[in-house]
């Protein structure tokens, strides 16, 4: 299994969650290029409530295997157990 990097949501700026800035896409692409996976851990409900595009982005990311948005470490551990 490839390496996972976990990032607490508190370390990300609002720009990351504003898709029109391109920050989330750039970061996601860097992880893909280096064959790493990224899990954003924490409550993003405030950002989801403000943006339908972000809701769609998060839904699609969580269907994949490169970038996940998860509530907590427990949810990450559960998903990792299912993918092994």
Short mmCIF file of N, CA, C and O in Angstrom, two decimals:
data_model
loop_
_atom_site.label_atom_id
_atom_site.label_comp_id
_atom_site.label_asym_id
_atom_site.label_seq_id
_atom_site.Cartn_x
_atom_site.Cartn_y
_atom_site.Cartn_z
N UNK A 1 0.84 -1.18 0.00
CA UNK A 1 0.00 0.00 0.00
C UNK A 1 0.88 1.24 0.00
O UNK A 1 1.89 1.30 0.66
N UNK A 2 0.47 2.21 -0.77
CA UNK A 2 1.24 3.44 -0.84
C UNK A 2 1.09 4.24 0.45
O UNK A 2 0.18 4.04 1.23
N UNK A 3 2.00 5.16 0.64
CA UNK A 3 2.02 5.99 1.85
C UNK A 3 0.82 6.93 1.93
O UNK A 3 0.40 7.50 0.93
N UNK A 4 0.34 7.12 3.14
CA UNK A 4 -0.73 8.07 3.42
C UNK A 4 -0.17 9.21 4.25
O UNK A 4 0.60 8.99 5.18
N UNK A 5 -0.57 10.41 3.93
CA UNK A 5 -0.28 11.60 4.72
C UNK A 5 -1.59 12.07 5.29
O UNK A 5 -2.58 12.21 4.57
N UNK A 6 -1.61 12.33 6.57
CA UNK A 6 -2.81 12.83 7.24
C UNK A 6 -2.61 14.30 7.59
O UNK A 6 -1.60 14.66 8.18
N UNK A 7 -3.58 15.10 7.21
CA UNK A 7 -3.50 16.54 7.48
C UNK A 7 -4.73 16.97 8.27
O UNK A 7 -5.85 16.83 7.77
N UNK A 8 -4.53 17.49 9.47
CA UNK A 8 -5.67 18.03 10.21
C UNK A 8 -6.25 19.23 9.45
O UNK A 8 -5.51 20.06 8.92
N UNK A 9 -7.56 19.30 9.40
CA UNK A 9 -8.23 20.36 8.65
C UNK A 9 -7.81 21.74 9.14
O UNK A 9 -7.77 22.70 8.35
N UNK A 10 -7.43 21.85 10.39
CA UNK A 10 -7.02 23.14 10.94
C UNK A 10 -5.76 23.70 10.28
O UNK A 10 -5.48 24.89 10.37
N UNK A 11 -5.00 22.85 9.64
CA UNK A 11 -3.76 23.31 8.98
C UNK A 11 -4.00 23.86 7.58
O UNK A 11 -3.07 24.36 6.95
N UNK A 12 -5.22 23.73 7.09
CA UNK A 12 -5.54 24.19 5.74
C UNK A 12 -6.25 25.54 5.82
O UNK A 12 -7.08 25.77 6.69
N UNK A 13 -5.92 26.41 4.88
CA UNK A 13 -6.55 27.73 4.85
C UNK A 13 -7.90 27.64 4.14
O UNK A 13 -8.21 26.65 3.47
N UNK A 14 -8.68 28.69 4.26
CA UNK A 14 -9.96 28.75 3.56
C UNK A 14 -9.77 28.66 2.05
O UNK A 14 -10.66 28.19 1.35
N UNK A 15 -8.62 29.12 1.56
CA UNK A 15 -8.35 29.03 0.12
C UNK A 15 -8.41 27.60 -0.38
O UNK A 15 -8.83 27.35 -1.51
N UNK A 16 -7.95 26.66 0.42
CA UNK A 16 -7.99 25.25 0.03
C UNK A 16 -9.42 24.82 -0.27
O UNK A 16 -9.67 24.09 -1.22
N UNK A 17 -10.36 25.30 0.53
CA UNK A 17 -11.75 24.88 0.41
C UNK A 17 -12.55 25.74 -0.56
O UNK A 17 -13.72 25.48 -0.80
N UNK A 18 -11.92 26.76 -1.14
CA UNK A 18 -12.53 27.56 -2.19
C UNK A 18 -11.97 27.05 -3.51
O UNK A 18 -10.86 27.40 -3.90
N UNK A 19 -12.73 26.19 -4.17
CA UNK A 19 -12.19 25.47 -5.32
C UNK A 19 -11.74 26.39 -6.45
O UNK A 19 -10.82 26.04 -7.20
N UNK A 20 -12.34 27.55 -6.57
CA UNK A 20 -11.96 28.46 -7.65
C UNK A 20 -10.53 28.96 -7.53
O UNK A 20 -9.94 29.42 -8.51
N UNK A 21 -9.91 28.84 -6.35
CA UNK A 21 -8.52 29.26 -6.19
C UNK A 21 -7.56 28.24 -6.81
O UNK A 21 -6.41 28.58 -7.10
N UNK A 22 -7.99 27.01 -6.95
CA UNK A 22 -7.14 25.97 -7.52
C UNK A 22 -6.18 25.33 -6.53
O UNK A 22 -5.43 24.42 -6.90
N UNK A 23 -6.19 25.77 -5.28
CA UNK A 23 -5.23 25.27 -4.30
C UNK A 23 -5.46 23.78 -4.04
O UNK A 23 -4.51 22.99 -4.05
N UNK A 24 -6.70 23.37 -3.82
CA UNK A 24 -6.98 21.95 -3.55
C UNK A 24 -6.54 21.07 -4.72
O UNK A 24 -5.94 20.01 -4.52
N UNK A 25 -6.83 21.52 -5.92
CA UNK A 25 -6.44 20.75 -7.10
C UNK A 25 -4.93 20.62 -7.25
O UNK A 25 -4.42 19.56 -7.60
N UNK A 26 -4.22 21.71 -6.98
CA UNK A 26 -2.77 21.68 -7.08
C UNK A 26 -2.16 20.74 -6.05
O UNK A 26 -1.24 19.97 -6.36
N UNK A 27 -2.66 20.81 -4.84
CA UNK A 27 -2.14 19.94 -3.78
C UNK A 27 -2.46 18.48 -4.09
O UNK A 27 -1.59 17.62 -3.99
N UNK A 28 -3.69 18.22 -4.49
CA UNK A 28 -4.07 16.85 -4.84
C UNK A 28 -3.19 16.31 -5.96
O UNK A 28 -2.74 15.16 -5.91
N UNK A 29 -2.92 17.13 -6.96
CA UNK A 29 -2.09 16.69 -8.09
C UNK A 29 -0.66 16.37 -7.65
O UNK A 29 -0.06 15.42 -8.13
N UNK A 30 -0.12 17.17 -6.75
CA UNK A 30 1.24 16.89 -6.24
C UNK A 30 1.28 15.52 -5.56
O UNK A 30 2.22 14.75 -5.75
N UNK A 31 0.28 15.21 -4.76
CA UNK A 31 0.25 13.92 -4.10
C UNK A 31 0.14 12.78 -5.11
O UNK A 31 0.81 11.76 -4.98
N UNK A 32 -0.67 12.96 -6.13
CA UNK A 32 -0.79 11.95 -7.18
C UNK A 32 0.55 11.77 -7.90
O UNK A 32 1.01 10.64 -8.12
N UNK A 33 1.21 12.88 -8.24
CA UNK A 33 2.48 12.82 -8.96
C UNK A 33 3.54 12.05 -8.18
O UNK A 33 4.36 11.36 -8.77
N UNK A 34 3.53 12.21 -6.86
CA UNK A 34 4.53 11.54 -6.03
C UNK A 34 4.03 10.21 -5.45
O UNK A 34 4.68 9.62 -4.59
N UNK A 35 2.90 9.75 -5.98
CA UNK A 35 2.32 8.46 -5.59
C UNK A 35 2.08 8.36 -4.08
O UNK A 35 2.38 7.35 -3.45
N UNK A 36 1.57 9.43 -3.55
CA UNK A 36 1.20 9.49 -2.14
C UNK A 36 -0.31 9.68 -2.05
O UNK A 36 -0.95 10.08 -3.02
N UNK A 37 -0.84 9.42 -0.89
CA UNK A 37 -2.27 9.61 -0.65
C UNK A 37 -2.43 10.60 0.49
O UNK A 37 -1.63 10.64 1.41
N UNK A 38 -3.51 11.37 0.42
CA UNK A 38 -3.76 12.41 1.41
C UNK A 38 -5.12 12.21 2.05
O UNK A 38 -6.11 12.04 1.35
N UNK A 39 -5.13 12.24 3.37
CA UNK A 39 -6.38 12.21 4.13
C UNK A 39 -6.49 13.52 4.90
O UNK A 39 -5.63 13.84 5.71
N UNK A 40 -7.54 14.28 4.62
CA UNK A 40 -7.83 15.50 5.37
C UNK A 40 -8.76 15.08 6.50
O UNK A 40 -9.85 14.56 6.27
N UNK A 41 -8.30 15.30 7.72
CA UNK A 41 -9.02 14.81 8.90
C UNK A 41 -9.61 15.98 9.67
O UNK A 41 -8.88 16.89 10.09
N UNK A 42 -10.93 15.95 9.88
CA UNK A 42 -11.57 16.98 10.69
C UNK A 42 -12.91 17.41 10.13
O UNK A 42 -13.37 16.91 9.10
N UNK A 43 -13.52 18.34 10.79
CA UNK A 43 -14.85 18.83 10.45
C UNK A 43 -14.77 19.91 9.37
O UNK A 43 -14.21 20.98 9.60
N UNK A 44 -15.32 19.61 8.20
CA UNK A 44 -15.35 20.59 7.12
C UNK A 44 -16.78 21.03 6.80
O UNK A 44 -17.04 21.59 5.75
N UNK A 45 -17.70 20.78 7.71
CA UNK A 45 -19.11 21.07 7.46
C UNK A 45 -19.37 22.54 7.12
O UNK A 45 -20.22 22.84 6.28
N UNK A 46 -18.62 23.44 7.74
CA UNK A 46 -18.79 24.88 7.44
C UNK A 46 -18.49 25.15 5.96
O UNK A 46 -19.21 25.88 5.29
N UNK A 47 -17.45 24.53 5.46
CA UNK A 47 -17.07 24.73 4.06
C UNK A 47 -18.07 24.04 3.12
O UNK A 47 -18.41 24.59 2.07
N UNK A 48 -18.53 22.87 3.50
CA UNK A 48 -19.49 22.14 2.67
C UNK A 48 -20.81 22.89 2.57
O UNK A 48 -21.43 22.91 1.49
N UNK A 49 -21.23 23.51 3.66
CA UNK A 49 -22.48 24.26 3.66
C UNK A 49 -22.42 25.47 2.73
O UNK A 49 -23.44 25.89 2.18
N UNK A 50 -21.22 25.97 2.51
CA UNK A 50 -21.05 27.18 1.70
C UNK A 50 -20.86 26.91 0.22
O UNK A 50 -20.93 27.84 -0.59
N UNK A 51 -20.63 25.64 -0.17
CA UNK A 51 -20.27 25.38 -1.56
C UNK A 51 -20.76 24.02 -2.06
O UNK A 51 -20.30 22.98 -1.60
N UNK A 52 -21.65 24.07 -3.02
CA UNK A 52 -22.11 22.85 -3.68
C UNK A 52 -20.98 22.18 -4.46
O UNK A 52 -20.88 20.96 -4.51
N UNK A 53 -20.14 23.00 -5.08
CA UNK A 53 -19.01 22.44 -5.84
C UNK A 53 -18.07 21.68 -4.92
O UNK A 53 -17.58 20.60 -5.28
N UNK A 54 -17.84 22.21 -3.73
CA UNK A 54 -16.97 21.53 -2.78
C UNK A 54 -17.61 20.22 -2.33
O UNK A 54 -16.93 19.20 -2.20
N UNK A 55 -18.92 20.23 -2.08
CA UNK A 55 -19.61 18.99 -1.71
C UNK A 55 -19.40 17.92 -2.78
O UNK A 55 -19.12 16.76 -2.48
N UNK A 56 -19.54 18.31 -4.05
CA UNK A 56 -19.34 17.37 -5.15
C UNK A 56 -17.89 16.87 -5.19
O UNK A 56 -17.64 15.69 -5.41
N UNK A 57 -16.95 17.79 -5.01
CA UNK A 57 -15.53 17.44 -5.02
C UNK A 57 -15.21 16.43 -3.91
O UNK A 57 -14.55 15.41 -4.15
N UNK A 58 -15.70 16.70 -2.71
CA UNK A 58 -15.44 15.81 -1.57
C UNK A 58 -16.07 14.44 -1.82
O UNK A 58 -15.45 13.41 -1.57
N UNK A 59 -17.29 14.43 -2.33
CA UNK A 59 -17.97 13.16 -2.62
C UNK A 59 -17.16 12.32 -3.62
O UNK A 59 -16.94 11.14 -3.42
N UNK A 60 -16.69 12.97 -4.68
CA UNK A 60 -15.91 12.25 -5.69
C UNK A 60 -14.56 11.78 -5.13
O UNK A 60 -14.12 10.67 -5.40
N UNK A 61 -13.90 12.63 -4.37
CA UNK A 61 -12.62 12.25 -3.77
C UNK A 61 -12.79 11.04 -2.85
O UNK A 61 -11.97 10.12 -2.87
N UNK A 62 -13.83 11.05 -2.06
CA UNK A 62 -14.04 9.96 -1.11
C UNK A 62 -14.41 8.65 -1.79
O UNK A 62 -14.30 7.59 -1.18
N UNK A 63 -14.80 8.70 -3.04
CA UNK A 63 -15.05 7.47 -3.82
C UNK A 63 -13.75 6.88 -4.33
O UNK A 63 -13.69 5.71 -4.69
N UNK A 64 -12.72 7.69 -4.41
CA UNK A 64 -11.45 7.27 -4.97
C UNK A 64 -10.50 6.72 -3.93
O UNK A 64 -10.88 6.38 -2.81
N UNK A 65 -9.23 6.67 -4.31
CA UNK A 65 -8.20 6.09 -3.46
C UNK A 65 -7.01 7.01 -3.23
O UNK A 65 -5.98 6.58 -2.75
N UNK A 66 -7.13 8.28 -3.61
CA UNK A 66 -6.00 9.20 -3.50
C UNK A 66 -6.19 10.27 -2.44
O UNK A 66 -5.25 10.63 -1.74
N UNK A 67 -7.38 10.82 -2.35
CA UNK A 67 -7.66 11.93 -1.44
C UNK A 67 -8.98 11.67 -0.75
O UNK A 67 -10.01 11.48 -1.41
N UNK A 68 -8.94 11.63 0.57
CA UNK A 68 -10.15 11.41 1.37
C UNK A 68 -10.33 12.57 2.33
O UNK A 68 -9.37 13.13 2.85
N UNK A 69 -11.58 12.89 2.59
CA UNK A 69 -11.97 13.86 3.60
C UNK A 69 -12.74 13.08 4.66
O UNK A 69 -13.82 12.56 4.38
N UNK A 70 -12.17 12.98 5.86
CA UNK A 70 -12.74 12.14 6.89
C UNK A 70 -12.90 12.91 8.19
O UNK A 70 -12.14 13.84 8.48
N UNK A 71 -13.86 12.49 8.99
CA UNK A 71 -14.17 13.20 10.22
C UNK A 71 -13.09 13.06 11.28
O UNK A 71 -12.80 14.01 12.00
N UNK A 72 -12.49 11.88 11.37
CA UNK A 72 -11.51 11.65 12.44
C UNK A 72 -10.61 10.46 12.10
O UNK A 72 -10.80 9.79 11.08
N UNK A 73 -9.66 10.22 12.96
CA UNK A 73 -8.69 9.13 12.77
C UNK A 73 -9.38 7.77 12.77
O UNK A 73 -8.98 6.86 12.05
N UNK A 74 -10.44 7.63 13.55
CA UNK A 74 -11.17 6.36 13.60
C UNK A 74 -11.76 6.04 12.23
O UNK A 74 -11.67 4.90 11.75
N UNK A 75 -12.35 7.03 11.59
CA UNK A 75 -12.91 6.81 10.25
C UNK A 75 -11.82 6.44 9.26
O UNK A 75 -12.01 5.57 8.40
N UNK A 76 -10.66 7.06 9.37
CA UNK A 76 -9.53 6.71 8.50
C UNK A 76 -9.11 5.26 8.72
O UNK A 76 -8.95 4.50 7.77
N UNK A 77 -8.96 4.87 9.98
CA UNK A 77 -8.56 3.50 10.28
C UNK A 77 -9.56 2.50 9.71
O UNK A 77 -9.16 1.46 9.15
N UNK A 78 -10.85 2.78 9.81
CA UNK A 78 -11.88 1.89 9.28
C UNK A 78 -11.78 1.76 7.77
O UNK A 78 -11.86 0.67 7.22
N UNK A 79 -11.59 2.88 7.08
CA UNK A 79 -11.48 2.84 5.62
C UNK A 79 -10.23 2.10 5.18
O UNK A 79 -10.24 1.36 4.21
N UNK A 80 -9.15 2.30 5.91
CA UNK A 80 -7.90 1.60 5.55
C UNK A 80 -8.05 0.10 5.73
O UNK A 80 -7.54 -0.67 4.92
N UNK A 81 -8.73 -0.32 6.78
CA UNK A 81 -8.96 -1.77 6.98
C UNK A 81 -9.76 -2.36 5.84
O UNK A 81 -9.52 -3.48 5.43
N UNK A 82 -10.70 -1.60 5.31
CA UNK A 82 -11.55 -2.09 4.22
C UNK A 82 -10.80 -2.18 2.90
O UNK A 82 -11.17 -2.95 2.03
N UNK A 83 -9.74 -1.38 2.74
CA UNK A 83 -9.03 -1.35 1.45
C UNK A 83 -7.88 -2.34 1.38
O UNK A 83 -7.27 -2.50 0.34
N UNK A 84 -7.57 -2.96 2.49
CA UNK A 84 -6.42 -3.90 2.51
C UNK A 84 -6.80 -5.21 1.88
O UNK A 84 -7.83 -5.71 1.86
#
